[in-house]
Short mmCIF file of C-alpha atoms and ligand atoms in Angstrom, two decimals:
data_model
loop_
_atom_site.label_atom_id
_atom_site.label_comp_id
_atom_site.label_asym_id
_atom_site.label_seq_id
_atom_site.Cartn_x
_atom_site.Cartn_y
_atom_site.Cartn_z
CA MET G 1 -0.06 -0.03 -0.24
CA THR G 2 1.63 3.37 -0.97
CA SER G 3 1.98 5.81 1.83
CA LEU G 4 0.04 8.92 1.54
CA PRO G 5 0.97 12.26 2.79
CA SER G 6 0.09 12.82 6.72
CA ARG G 7 -0.77 16.57 6.19
CA VAL G 8 -2.45 18.34 3.29
CA ILE G 9 -2.64 22.06 2.39
CA LEU G 10 -5.86 22.88 1.17
CA VAL G 11 -6.30 26.11 -1.02
CA ASP G 12 -9.90 27.32 -1.26
CA VAL G 13 -10.00 29.06 -4.79
CA GLY G 14 -13.89 29.64 -4.17
CA PRO G 15 -13.90 33.59 -4.02
CA ARG G 16 -11.89 33.56 -7.21
CA ASP G 17 -12.44 30.34 -9.37
CA GLY G 18 -15.74 30.10 -8.10
CA LEU G 19 -17.20 33.49 -8.16
CA GLN G 20 -15.38 34.53 -11.41
CA ASN G 21 -18.26 32.33 -13.25
CA GLU G 22 -21.38 33.61 -11.40
CA LYS G 23 -23.99 35.32 -13.95
CA GLN G 24 -25.38 37.27 -11.18
CA THR G 25 -23.35 40.11 -9.31
CA VAL G 26 -21.83 39.31 -6.07
CA ASP G 27 -21.21 42.32 -3.95
CA ALA G 28 -17.82 42.73 -2.49
CA ALA G 29 -19.29 42.60 1.09
CA VAL G 30 -20.43 38.96 0.37
CA LYS G 31 -17.04 37.95 -1.00
CA ILE G 32 -15.42 39.35 2.07
CA GLU G 33 -17.83 37.76 4.59
CA LEU G 34 -17.11 34.44 2.40
CA VAL G 35 -13.36 34.77 2.97
CA HIS G 36 -13.71 35.41 6.69
CA ARG G 37 -15.94 32.37 6.89
CA LEU G 38 -13.39 30.15 5.27
CA GLN G 39 -10.66 31.50 7.37
CA ALA G 40 -12.73 30.96 10.58
CA ALA G 41 -13.16 27.28 9.30
CA GLY G 42 -9.28 26.93 9.37
CA LEU G 43 -8.43 27.39 6.01
CA LYS G 44 -4.70 29.14 5.67
CA GLU G 45 -4.57 29.65 2.17
CA ILE G 46 -7.32 31.45 0.04
CA GLU G 47 -7.42 32.63 -3.42
CA VAL G 48 -9.43 35.81 -2.83
CA THR G 49 -9.64 37.60 -6.15
CA SER G 50 -8.02 38.26 -9.36
CA PHE G 51 -6.33 41.54 -11.20
CA VAL G 52 -7.65 40.66 -14.79
CA SER G 53 -9.24 42.93 -17.19
CA PRO G 54 -12.69 43.89 -16.14
CA LYS G 55 -13.87 43.72 -19.79
CA TRP G 56 -13.26 40.01 -19.88
CA VAL G 57 -14.28 39.13 -16.28
CA PRO G 58 -16.41 41.75 -14.68
CA GLN G 59 -17.42 39.51 -11.82
CA MET G 60 -13.68 40.25 -10.44
CA ALA G 61 -13.83 44.17 -11.08
CA ASP G 62 -14.02 44.75 -7.27
CA ASN G 63 -10.69 43.05 -6.67
CA ALA G 64 -9.30 46.09 -4.68
CA ALA G 65 -12.41 46.44 -2.43
CA VAL G 66 -12.08 42.78 -1.59
CA LEU G 67 -8.40 43.04 -0.81
CA ALA G 68 -8.72 46.05 1.35
CA GLY G 69 -12.03 44.67 3.14
CA ILE G 70 -10.65 41.61 4.18
CA THR G 71 -8.87 41.13 7.52
CA ARG G 72 -5.97 38.63 7.65
CA PRO G 73 -5.28 36.82 10.77
CA PRO G 74 -1.72 35.48 11.50
CA GLY G 75 -0.86 32.36 9.57
CA VAL G 76 -3.55 32.92 6.70
CA ARG G 77 -2.08 33.60 3.27
CA TYR G 78 -3.97 35.27 0.54
CA SER G 79 -3.44 34.81 -3.21
CA VAL G 80 -4.71 36.60 -6.37
CA LEU G 81 -4.65 35.73 -9.94
CA VAL G 82 -2.56 38.08 -12.21
CA PRO G 83 -2.26 37.91 -16.04
CA ASN G 84 0.47 40.68 -16.56
CA MET G 85 2.22 43.71 -15.28
CA LYS G 86 -1.00 45.94 -15.07
CA GLY G 87 -2.71 43.39 -12.77
CA LEU G 88 0.44 42.81 -10.55
CA ASP G 89 0.66 46.69 -10.32
CA ALA G 90 -3.02 46.83 -9.57
CA ALA G 91 -2.57 44.23 -6.81
CA LEU G 92 0.21 45.90 -5.28
CA SER G 93 -1.19 49.51 -5.53
CA ALA G 94 -2.88 49.14 -2.16
CA PRO G 95 -0.81 49.85 1.10
CA ARG G 96 1.71 46.88 1.79
CA SER G 97 -0.43 45.60 4.65
CA GLU G 98 -3.20 44.74 2.01
CA TRP G 99 -0.62 43.09 -0.30
CA PRO G 100 -1.49 39.54 -1.41
CA ASP G 101 1.15 36.95 0.14
CA GLU G 102 1.27 35.16 -3.24
CA VAL G 103 0.14 35.84 -7.02
CA VAL G 104 -0.86 33.29 -9.43
CA VAL G 105 0.06 33.26 -13.13
CA PHE G 106 -1.70 31.06 -15.53
CA ALA G 107 -0.50 29.43 -18.89
CA ALA G 108 -2.52 26.89 -20.93
CA ALA G 109 -1.14 23.55 -22.22
CA THR G 110 -2.51 23.99 -25.43
CA GLU G 111 -2.24 27.13 -27.81
CA ALA G 112 -6.07 27.02 -28.37
CA PHE G 113 -6.86 27.42 -24.82
CA SER G 114 -4.12 30.32 -24.40
CA GLN G 115 -5.72 32.19 -27.10
CA ARG G 116 -9.37 32.00 -25.99
CA ASN G 117 -8.38 32.74 -22.36
CA ILE G 118 -5.58 35.30 -22.52
CA ASN G 119 -5.73 36.21 -26.06
CA CYS G 120 -2.13 35.30 -26.95
CA SER G 121 0.12 32.18 -27.54
CA ILE G 122 1.68 30.03 -24.67
CA THR G 123 5.21 31.38 -25.41
CA GLU G 124 3.75 35.18 -25.68
CA SER G 125 1.81 34.51 -22.16
CA VAL G 126 5.18 33.17 -20.60
CA GLU G 127 7.09 36.23 -21.61
CA ARG G 128 4.50 38.29 -20.33
CA PHE G 129 4.76 36.68 -16.82
CA ARG G 130 8.61 37.22 -16.93
CA PRO G 131 8.70 40.79 -15.47
CA VAL G 132 5.49 39.68 -13.31
CA VAL G 133 7.47 37.06 -11.52
CA ALA G 134 10.72 39.19 -11.24
CA ALA G 135 8.81 41.95 -9.65
CA ALA G 136 6.60 39.81 -7.36
CA ARG G 137 9.75 38.10 -6.08
CA GLU G 138 11.73 41.01 -5.57
CA ARG G 139 9.07 42.12 -3.27
CA GLY G 140 9.01 39.05 -1.39
CA ILE G 141 5.78 37.80 -2.84
CA LYS G 142 5.65 34.20 -3.84
CA VAL G 143 4.56 33.07 -7.36
CA ARG G 144 2.43 30.20 -8.23
CA GLY G 145 1.72 29.11 -11.71
CA ALA G 146 -1.15 26.97 -12.85
CA ILE G 147 -1.40 25.04 -15.88
CA SER G 148 -4.76 25.33 -17.75
CA CYS G 149 -6.09 22.33 -19.44
CA ALA G 150 -3.29 20.02 -18.48
CA LEU G 151 -5.68 16.82 -18.86
CA GLY G 152 -7.85 18.04 -21.81
CA CYS G 153 -8.88 20.94 -23.72
CA PRO G 154 -12.16 22.12 -24.80
CA TYR G 155 -10.71 23.18 -28.21
CA GLN G 156 -7.94 20.55 -28.85
CA GLY G 157 -9.43 17.59 -26.99
CA GLU G 158 -6.49 15.28 -25.84
CA VAL G 159 -3.58 16.72 -24.11
CA THR G 160 -0.25 14.76 -23.81
CA ALA G 161 2.02 14.60 -20.89
CA ASP G 162 4.64 16.00 -23.34
CA GLU G 163 2.58 19.17 -23.86
CA VAL G 164 2.11 19.48 -19.94
CA GLU G 165 5.79 19.23 -19.66
CA ARG G 166 6.69 21.89 -22.17
CA VAL G 167 4.90 24.41 -20.18
CA VAL G 168 6.15 23.25 -16.61
CA ARG G 169 9.65 23.89 -18.25
CA LEU G 170 8.91 27.18 -19.40
CA ILE G 171 7.18 28.55 -16.13
CA LYS G 172 10.18 27.15 -14.17
CA GLU G 173 12.69 28.84 -16.50
CA ILE G 174 11.02 32.12 -15.47
CA GLY G 175 11.20 31.55 -11.82
CA VAL G 176 7.56 30.31 -11.13
CA GLU G 177 8.00 28.89 -7.70
CA HIS G 178 5.01 26.49 -7.45
CA CYS G 179 3.32 24.40 -10.53
CA GLY G 180 -0.31 23.72 -10.32
CA ILE G 181 -1.66 21.13 -12.52
CA ALA G 182 -5.18 22.17 -13.50
CA ASP G 183 -7.92 20.08 -15.30
CA THR G 184 -10.03 22.99 -16.33
CA ILE G 185 -12.71 21.13 -17.99
CA GLY G 186 -12.67 18.10 -15.43
CA VAL G 187 -12.20 15.28 -18.10
CA GLY G 188 -8.86 14.08 -16.23
CA THR G 189 -8.94 10.32 -15.03
CA PRO G 190 -6.54 8.81 -12.34
CA LYS G 191 -3.75 7.55 -14.50
CA ARG G 192 -3.59 10.81 -16.64
CA VAL G 193 -3.43 12.67 -13.32
CA GLN G 194 -0.24 10.70 -12.10
CA ALA G 195 1.20 11.13 -15.71
CA ALA G 196 1.13 14.99 -15.49
CA MET G 197 2.18 14.89 -11.88
CA GLU G 198 5.24 12.87 -12.67
CA ARG G 199 6.02 15.40 -15.36
CA ALA G 200 5.85 18.58 -13.09
CA LEU G 201 7.87 16.46 -10.31
CA LYS G 202 10.79 16.03 -12.77
CA HIS G 203 10.93 20.02 -12.44
CA TYR G 204 9.44 20.82 -9.03
CA PRO G 205 9.65 19.42 -5.48
CA LEU G 206 6.83 17.64 -4.16
CA ALA G 207 5.63 20.58 -1.59
CA GLU G 208 5.70 22.81 -4.92
CA VAL G 209 3.28 20.80 -7.06
CA SER G 210 -0.54 20.72 -6.57
CA GLY G 211 -3.78 19.62 -8.03
CA HIS G 212 -6.33 21.97 -9.26
CA PHE G 213 -9.33 19.63 -10.52
CA HIS G 214 -12.78 20.67 -11.70
CA ASP G 215 -15.57 18.18 -11.11
CA THR G 216 -17.42 18.24 -14.57
CA TYR G 217 -17.27 14.51 -15.20
CA GLY G 218 -17.36 13.59 -11.67
CA GLN G 219 -13.80 12.32 -11.42
CA ALA G 220 -12.06 14.96 -9.02
CA ILE G 221 -12.33 12.99 -5.97
CA GLY G 222 -10.67 10.06 -7.74
CA ASN G 223 -7.91 12.32 -9.04
CA VAL G 224 -7.10 13.87 -5.73
CA TYR G 225 -6.51 10.48 -4.36
CA ALA G 226 -4.41 9.62 -7.33
CA ALA G 227 -2.53 12.61 -6.57
CA LEU G 228 -2.04 11.78 -3.05
CA GLU G 229 -0.64 8.48 -4.10
CA ALA G 230 1.90 10.21 -6.32
CA GLY G 231 2.75 12.26 -2.98
CA ILE G 232 1.22 15.37 -3.89
CA ALA G 233 0.02 17.26 -0.65
CA THR G 234 -1.48 20.62 -1.91
CA PHE G 235 -4.90 20.84 -3.41
CA ASP G 236 -7.16 23.77 -4.82
CA ALA G 237 -10.82 23.34 -4.20
CA SER G 238 -13.76 25.51 -4.01
CA VAL G 239 -16.06 25.87 -1.17
CA ALA G 240 -19.65 24.48 -2.08
CA GLY G 241 -18.14 23.45 -5.38
CA LEU G 242 -18.57 27.02 -6.74
CA GLY G 243 -17.47 27.97 -10.16
CA GLY G 244 -16.13 27.12 -13.77
CA CYS G 245 -14.10 28.84 -16.32
CA PRO G 246 -15.85 31.52 -18.62
CA TYR G 247 -13.58 30.47 -21.43
CA ALA G 248 -14.27 26.50 -21.05
CA LYS G 249 -18.05 26.28 -21.95
CA GLY G 250 -19.84 23.70 -19.77
CA ALA G 251 -16.96 23.35 -17.62
CA THR G 252 -18.43 23.06 -13.86
CA GLY G 253 -16.75 24.23 -10.55
CA ASN G 254 -13.70 23.05 -8.80
CA VAL G 255 -14.03 20.03 -6.68
CA ALA G 256 -15.70 21.12 -3.42
CA THR G 257 -13.42 21.70 -0.51
CA GLU G 258 -15.99 19.89 1.70
CA ASP G 259 -15.78 16.67 -0.34
CA VAL G 260 -11.90 16.84 -0.49
CA LEU G 261 -12.01 17.24 3.12
CA PHE G 262 -14.34 14.51 4.02
CA LEU G 263 -11.89 12.29 1.96
CA LEU G 264 -8.86 13.53 3.79
CA ASN G 265 -10.57 12.95 7.09
CA GLY G 266 -11.33 9.52 6.25
CA LEU G 267 -7.72 8.87 5.41
CA GLY G 268 -6.60 10.45 8.59
CA ILE G 269 -4.59 12.95 6.66
CA GLU G 270 -4.48 16.45 8.69
CA THR G 271 -5.59 19.86 7.35
CA GLY G 272 -6.51 21.74 10.19
CA VAL G 273 -9.58 22.52 8.65
CA SER G 274 -13.16 22.08 10.35
CA ILE G 275 -15.86 20.48 8.44
CA ASP G 276 -18.37 22.15 10.28
CA GLY G 277 -16.91 25.28 9.80
CA LEU G 278 -16.57 24.66 5.97
CA VAL G 279 -20.25 23.50 5.83
CA ASP G 280 -21.26 26.82 7.35
CA ALA G 281 -19.34 28.74 4.69
CA ALA G 282 -20.95 26.63 1.97
CA ALA G 283 -24.37 27.20 3.35
CA TYR G 284 -23.64 31.03 3.52
CA ILE G 285 -22.58 31.46 -0.10
CA SER G 286 -25.10 29.00 -1.49
CA GLY G 287 -27.78 31.14 0.35
CA VAL G 288 -26.74 34.15 -1.18
CA LEU G 289 -26.69 32.47 -4.63
CA GLY G 290 -30.04 31.16 -4.12
CA ARG G 291 -29.00 27.51 -4.72
CA LYS G 292 -27.95 24.29 -3.06
CA PRO G 293 -24.05 23.59 -2.52
CA VAL G 294 -22.69 21.58 -5.50
CA SER G 295 -20.94 19.07 -2.82
CA ARG G 296 -22.46 16.01 -1.76
CA VAL G 297 -20.68 16.22 1.60
CA ALA G 298 -22.45 19.79 2.38
CA ASN G 299 -25.69 18.80 1.30
CA ALA G 300 -25.50 15.61 3.39
CA LEU G 301 -24.29 17.32 6.50
CA LEU G 302 -26.88 20.26 6.03
CA ALA G 303 -29.58 17.63 5.88
CA LYS G 304 -28.25 15.87 8.92
CA ARG G 305 -28.20 19.13 10.69
CA ALA G 306 -31.98 20.04 9.72
CA SER G 307 -33.08 16.63 10.71
CA THR G 308 -31.54 16.88 14.17
CA ALA G 309 -32.90 20.22 14.62
CA SER G 310 -36.46 19.08 13.80
P1 HMG T 401 -5.95 41.93 -23.97
O1 HMG T 401 -7.26 42.47 -24.31
O2 HMG T 401 -5.29 40.97 -24.85
O3 HMG T 401 -4.98 42.78 -23.44
O4 HMG T 401 -6.36 41.03 -22.69
P2 HMG T 401 -4.60 44.31 -23.76
O5 HMG T 401 -3.31 44.56 -22.94
O6 HMG T 401 -4.86 44.60 -25.27
O7 HMG T 401 -5.72 45.08 -22.68
C1 HMG T 401 -7.10 45.17 -23.31
C2 HMG T 401 -7.54 46.11 -22.17
O8 HMG T 401 -7.59 45.42 -20.75
C3 HMG T 401 -7.10 47.45 -21.92
O9 HMG T 401 -7.98 48.30 -21.50
C4 HMG T 401 -6.14 47.16 -20.69
O10 HMG T 401 -5.77 48.43 -20.13
C5 HMG T 401 -7.09 46.30 -19.94
P3 HMG T 401 -8.47 49.47 -22.57
O11 HMG T 401 -7.18 50.10 -23.00
O12 HMG T 401 -9.00 48.78 -23.62
O13 HMG T 401 -9.40 50.13 -21.79
N1 HMG T 401 -6.22 45.37 -19.13
C6 HMG T 401 -6.38 45.23 -17.62
N2 HMG T 401 -7.41 45.92 -16.92
C7 HMG T 401 -7.03 45.55 -15.57
N3 HMG T 401 -6.42 44.60 -15.21
C8 HMG T 401 -5.42 44.01 -16.03
C9 HMG T 401 -5.52 44.18 -17.31
N4 HMG T 401 -4.81 43.86 -18.46
C10 HMG T 401 -5.13 44.61 -19.54
N5 HMG T 401 -4.58 43.14 -15.58
C11 HMG T 401 -5.79 39.94 -20.71
C12 HMG T 401 -5.39 40.33 -22.26
C13 HMG T 401 -4.91 38.81 -19.98
C14 HMG T 401 -5.73 40.97 -19.83
C15 HMG T 401 -7.47 39.24 -20.88
O14 HMG T 401 -7.55 38.40 -21.58
C16 HMG T 401 -7.88 38.91 -19.52
O15 HMG T 401 -8.09 39.62 -18.71
N6 HMG T 401 -8.39 37.63 -19.46
C17 HMG T 401 -9.05 36.99 -18.24
C18 HMG T 401 -8.45 35.84 -18.24
C19 HMG T 401 -9.12 35.16 -16.72
O16 HMG T 401 -9.41 35.91 -15.93
N7 HMG T 401 -9.77 33.92 -16.96
C20 HMG T 401 -10.30 33.32 -15.93
C21 HMG T 401 -9.27 32.92 -14.94
S1 HMG T 401 -8.07 31.54 -15.55
C22 HMG T 401 -8.80 30.06 -14.82
O17 HMG T 401 -9.90 30.18 -14.38
C23 HMG T 401 -7.95 29.09 -14.72
C24 HMG T 401 -7.39 28.52 -13.41
O18 HMG T 401 -8.48 28.43 -12.70
C25 HMG T 401 -6.77 26.98 -13.80
C26 HMG T 401 -7.64 26.05 -14.30
O19 HMG T 401 -8.81 25.70 -14.00
O20 HMG T 401 -7.36 25.96 -15.60
C27 HMG T 401 -6.45 29.35 -12.93
MG1 MG T 402 -9.88 26.63 -12.42
#
């Protein structure tokens, strides 16, 4: 039996990856409250917003208000997504106390997705990130990279491990410190996950590789387990299973943080996150959005709460 990591870092990307895809406008005050509830549940890593073009993603136009409004307790780290220097400059235009701890740059494993998502080729995108990485690191801000469509592309279809490794090399070369393998459209299955992780691990240490799985085809929990077997101990997930990607039609949200936590708890893997606190956060944001969480675990636990309360 493979030994699994004894501790896992959960990065809740719901306030960014989740809410970037909402049709309805979500007030900055709600986003701020969501971040506060996530940290109250014990999450230590939260992707709070993105500094992308508001013409492309209007849902994140309140990025500065969100960063200014959240209160970061000691030990909690905030990340923001930035596509270029303009985004980094905007993220750092606030007082230093409000700066994110980490920025996330994102490149695609396929040319077609790169063009649709960020309007340029893979090489151009990496060249755009070069000064972002240098400027962020000079200021002591960590840089994480996300490789979109690493397990399948809505435009190209199949994606090979060679294509993934090509981008891993490119981001490593410009100084990106962490490599996230992202299944943007949720088509990955365990063996493919392990193949992609192996390629990332040729260039990055275990602690600097993570999985970011969308759950469109219901494979994400299996994929988290496959990645755990490969030793991966950092996962992005979205509270209540919020989200999708505006440039990947039909892609649903990230795997729900509650569902991943239930798996990890069952495996005896430490996270420091409270399932009850997380379900509270899921119930809160789902209530605001007027729908049930897209999380089996949240729905099961909320039903259990309702039945014991009645
Ligand atoms: P572009 O149109 O090629 O760039 O967009 P541009 O430089 O020509 O700028 C166009 C306009 O946007 C200009 O304004 C710029 O000033 C402005 P105008 O002169 O027309 O008034 N602009 C900006 N404004 C604010 N912040 C900025 C910024 N940059 C330019 N940072 C760009 C290129 C990358 C900006 C655009 O394509 C963009 O913002 N795309 C959005 C991408 C995005 O947010 N996608 C979703 C997130 S990625 C994701 O979800 C995947 C992930 O979860 C992993 C996975 O699951 O795969 C990470
Ligand atoms: Mg995503």
